[in-house]
CSV table of C-alpha atoms in Angstrom, one decimal:
chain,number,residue,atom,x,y,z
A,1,UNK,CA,37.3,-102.9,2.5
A,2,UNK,CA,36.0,-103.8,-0.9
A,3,UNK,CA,32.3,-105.0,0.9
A,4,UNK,CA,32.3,-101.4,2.8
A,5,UNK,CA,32.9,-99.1,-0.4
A,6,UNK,CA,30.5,-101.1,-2.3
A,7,UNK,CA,27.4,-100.7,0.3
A,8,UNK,CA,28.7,-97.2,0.7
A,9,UNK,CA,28.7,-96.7,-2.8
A,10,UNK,CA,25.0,-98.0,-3.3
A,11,UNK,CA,24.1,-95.9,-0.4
A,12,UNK,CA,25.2,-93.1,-2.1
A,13,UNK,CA,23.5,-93.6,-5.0
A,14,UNK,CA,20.3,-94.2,-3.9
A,15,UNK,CA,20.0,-91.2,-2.4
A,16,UNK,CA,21.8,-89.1,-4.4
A,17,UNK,CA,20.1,-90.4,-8.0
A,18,UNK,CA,16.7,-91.1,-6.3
A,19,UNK,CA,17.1,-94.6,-7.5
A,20,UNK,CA,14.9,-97.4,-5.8
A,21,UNK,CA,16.5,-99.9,-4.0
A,22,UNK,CA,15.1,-103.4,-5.2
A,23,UNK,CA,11.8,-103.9,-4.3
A,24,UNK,CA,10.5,-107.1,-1.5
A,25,UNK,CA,8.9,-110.0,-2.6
A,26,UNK,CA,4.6,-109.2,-2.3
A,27,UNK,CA,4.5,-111.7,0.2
A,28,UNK,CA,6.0,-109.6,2.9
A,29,UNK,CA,3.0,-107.3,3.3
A,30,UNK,CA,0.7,-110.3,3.3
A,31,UNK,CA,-0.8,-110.9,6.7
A,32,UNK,CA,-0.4,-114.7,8.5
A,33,UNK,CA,-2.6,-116.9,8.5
A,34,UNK,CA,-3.5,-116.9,12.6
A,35,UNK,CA,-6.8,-119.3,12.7
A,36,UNK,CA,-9.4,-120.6,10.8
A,37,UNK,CA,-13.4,-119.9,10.1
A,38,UNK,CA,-15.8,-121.8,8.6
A,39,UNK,CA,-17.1,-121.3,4.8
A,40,UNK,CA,-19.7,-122.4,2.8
A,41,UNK,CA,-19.6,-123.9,-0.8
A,42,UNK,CA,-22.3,-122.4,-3.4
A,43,UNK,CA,-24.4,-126.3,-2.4
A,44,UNK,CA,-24.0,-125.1,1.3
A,45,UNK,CA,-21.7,-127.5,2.1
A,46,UNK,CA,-19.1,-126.2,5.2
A,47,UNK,CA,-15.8,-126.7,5.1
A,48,UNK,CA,-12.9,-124.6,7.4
A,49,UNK,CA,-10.6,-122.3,5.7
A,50,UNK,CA,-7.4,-120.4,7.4
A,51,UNK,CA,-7.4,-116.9,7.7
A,52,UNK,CA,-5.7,-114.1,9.4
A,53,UNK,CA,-8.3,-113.7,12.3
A,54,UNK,CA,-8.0,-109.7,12.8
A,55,UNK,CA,-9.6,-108.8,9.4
A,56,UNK,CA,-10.7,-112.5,8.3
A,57,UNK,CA,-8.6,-112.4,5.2
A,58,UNK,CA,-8.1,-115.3,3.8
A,59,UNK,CA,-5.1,-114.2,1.6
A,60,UNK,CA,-2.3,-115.1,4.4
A,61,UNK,CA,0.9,-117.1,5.0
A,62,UNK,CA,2.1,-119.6,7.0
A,63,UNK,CA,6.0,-120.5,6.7
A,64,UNK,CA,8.2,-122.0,8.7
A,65,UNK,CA,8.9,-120.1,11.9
A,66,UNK,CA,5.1,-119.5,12.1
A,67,UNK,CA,3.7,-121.4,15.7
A,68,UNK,CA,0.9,-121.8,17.8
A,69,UNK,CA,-2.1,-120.7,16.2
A,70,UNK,CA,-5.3,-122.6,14.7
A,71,UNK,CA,-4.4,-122.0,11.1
A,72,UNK,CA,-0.8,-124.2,11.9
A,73,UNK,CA,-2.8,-126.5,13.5
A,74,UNK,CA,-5.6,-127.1,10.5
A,75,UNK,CA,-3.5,-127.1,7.8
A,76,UNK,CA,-1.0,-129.9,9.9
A,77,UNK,CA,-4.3,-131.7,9.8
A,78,UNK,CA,-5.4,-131.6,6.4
A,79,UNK,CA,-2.0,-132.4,5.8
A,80,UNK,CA,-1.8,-135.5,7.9
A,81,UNK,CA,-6.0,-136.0,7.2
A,82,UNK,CA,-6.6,-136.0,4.3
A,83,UNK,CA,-3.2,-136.2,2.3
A,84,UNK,CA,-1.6,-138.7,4.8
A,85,UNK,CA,1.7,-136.9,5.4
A,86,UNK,CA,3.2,-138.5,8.7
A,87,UNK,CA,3.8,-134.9,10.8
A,88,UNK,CA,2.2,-133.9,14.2
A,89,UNK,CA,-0.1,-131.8,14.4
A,90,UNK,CA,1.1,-129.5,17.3
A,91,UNK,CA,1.0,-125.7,15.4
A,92,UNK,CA,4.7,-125.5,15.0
A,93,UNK,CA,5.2,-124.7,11.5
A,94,UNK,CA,8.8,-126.7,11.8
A,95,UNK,CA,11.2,-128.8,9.4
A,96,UNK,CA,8.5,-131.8,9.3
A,97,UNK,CA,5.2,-129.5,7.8
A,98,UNK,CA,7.7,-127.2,5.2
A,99,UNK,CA,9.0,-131.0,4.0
A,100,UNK,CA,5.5,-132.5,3.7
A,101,UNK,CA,3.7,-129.2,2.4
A,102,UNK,CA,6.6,-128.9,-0.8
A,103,UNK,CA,6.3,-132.5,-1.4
A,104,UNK,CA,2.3,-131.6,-1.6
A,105,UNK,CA,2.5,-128.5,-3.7
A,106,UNK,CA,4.9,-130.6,-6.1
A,107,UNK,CA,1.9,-133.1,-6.5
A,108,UNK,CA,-0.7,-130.8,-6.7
A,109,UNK,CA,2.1,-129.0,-9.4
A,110,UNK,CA,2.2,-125.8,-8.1
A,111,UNK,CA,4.9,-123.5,-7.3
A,112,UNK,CA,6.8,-126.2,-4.2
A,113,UNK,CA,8.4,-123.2,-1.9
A,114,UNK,CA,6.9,-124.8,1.2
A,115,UNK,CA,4.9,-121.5,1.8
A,116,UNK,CA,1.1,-121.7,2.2
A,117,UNK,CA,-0.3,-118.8,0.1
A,118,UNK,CA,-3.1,-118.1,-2.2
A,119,UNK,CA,-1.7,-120.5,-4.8
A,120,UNK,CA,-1.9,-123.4,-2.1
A,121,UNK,CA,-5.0,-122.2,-0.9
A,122,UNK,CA,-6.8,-122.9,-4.2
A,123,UNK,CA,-4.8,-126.1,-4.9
A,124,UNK,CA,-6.1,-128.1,-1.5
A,125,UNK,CA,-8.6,-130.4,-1.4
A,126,UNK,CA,-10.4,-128.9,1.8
A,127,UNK,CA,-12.2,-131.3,3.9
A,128,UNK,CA,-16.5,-131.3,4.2
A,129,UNK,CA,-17.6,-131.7,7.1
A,130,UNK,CA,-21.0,-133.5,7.8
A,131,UNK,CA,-20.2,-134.8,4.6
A,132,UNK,CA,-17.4,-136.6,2.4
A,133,UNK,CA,-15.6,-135.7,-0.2
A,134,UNK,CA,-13.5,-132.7,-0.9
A,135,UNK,CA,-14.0,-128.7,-1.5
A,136,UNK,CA,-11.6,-126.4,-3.8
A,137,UNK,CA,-11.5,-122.3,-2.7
A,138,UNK,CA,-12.0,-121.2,-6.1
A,139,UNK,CA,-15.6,-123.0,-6.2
């Protein structure tokens, strides 16, 4: 009974007083990641980067829940690759790839939510291809 007033209650008040509910995190209007394109570095080397494929914006999620797309897939094998976390790489952003992508953020000593975002983005060594070495977004 208690539960029912209350949510009646703030019902009530919100749109009587015109006062905002409480906002949603930023992330929710931020597209998924739903496959990769290639980018270059300012030396021209190439390097893959995931992106959500509609627009090509590279500011976009993967979580858990998030399956079957190239962007799952590539960061499973960067992941695996290149920071040797033991996980499949079969685009089914499961229990395994949230574990090993929060032990990664902790390392790399950013914010470890197990949510690929921005921050993440920046933080990864991405691989070169025809080449070795590593390659940082922000370069």
């Amino acid at each position: 009974m208690t539960r029912l007033f209350t949510a009646a209650a703030l019902t009530m008040l919100v749109t009587t007083l015109g006062v905002a509910p409480l906002s949603t995190p930023a992330y929710a209007a931020t597209p998924t990641c739903t496959d990769v394109v290639r980018k270059y570095s300012a030396s021209g080397e190439r390097m893959f980067i995931p992106v959500y494929y509609s627009t090509l914006n590279d500011t976009c999620l993967m979580r858990r829940g998030n399956y079957d797309n190239n962007a799952v897939k590539y960061l499973q094998e960067v992941l695996r690759d290149i920071y040797h976390y033991d996980i499949a790489v079969d685009g089914d952003f499961g229990p395994a790839t949230e574990n090993a992508l929060i032990r990664l953020q902790r390392q790399l000593r950013i914010t470890a939510d197990g949510i690929y975002g921005p921050q993440t983005r920046d933080a990864i060594c991405w691989p070169v291809y025809y080449g070795s070495g590593c390659w940082w977004y922000d370069e």
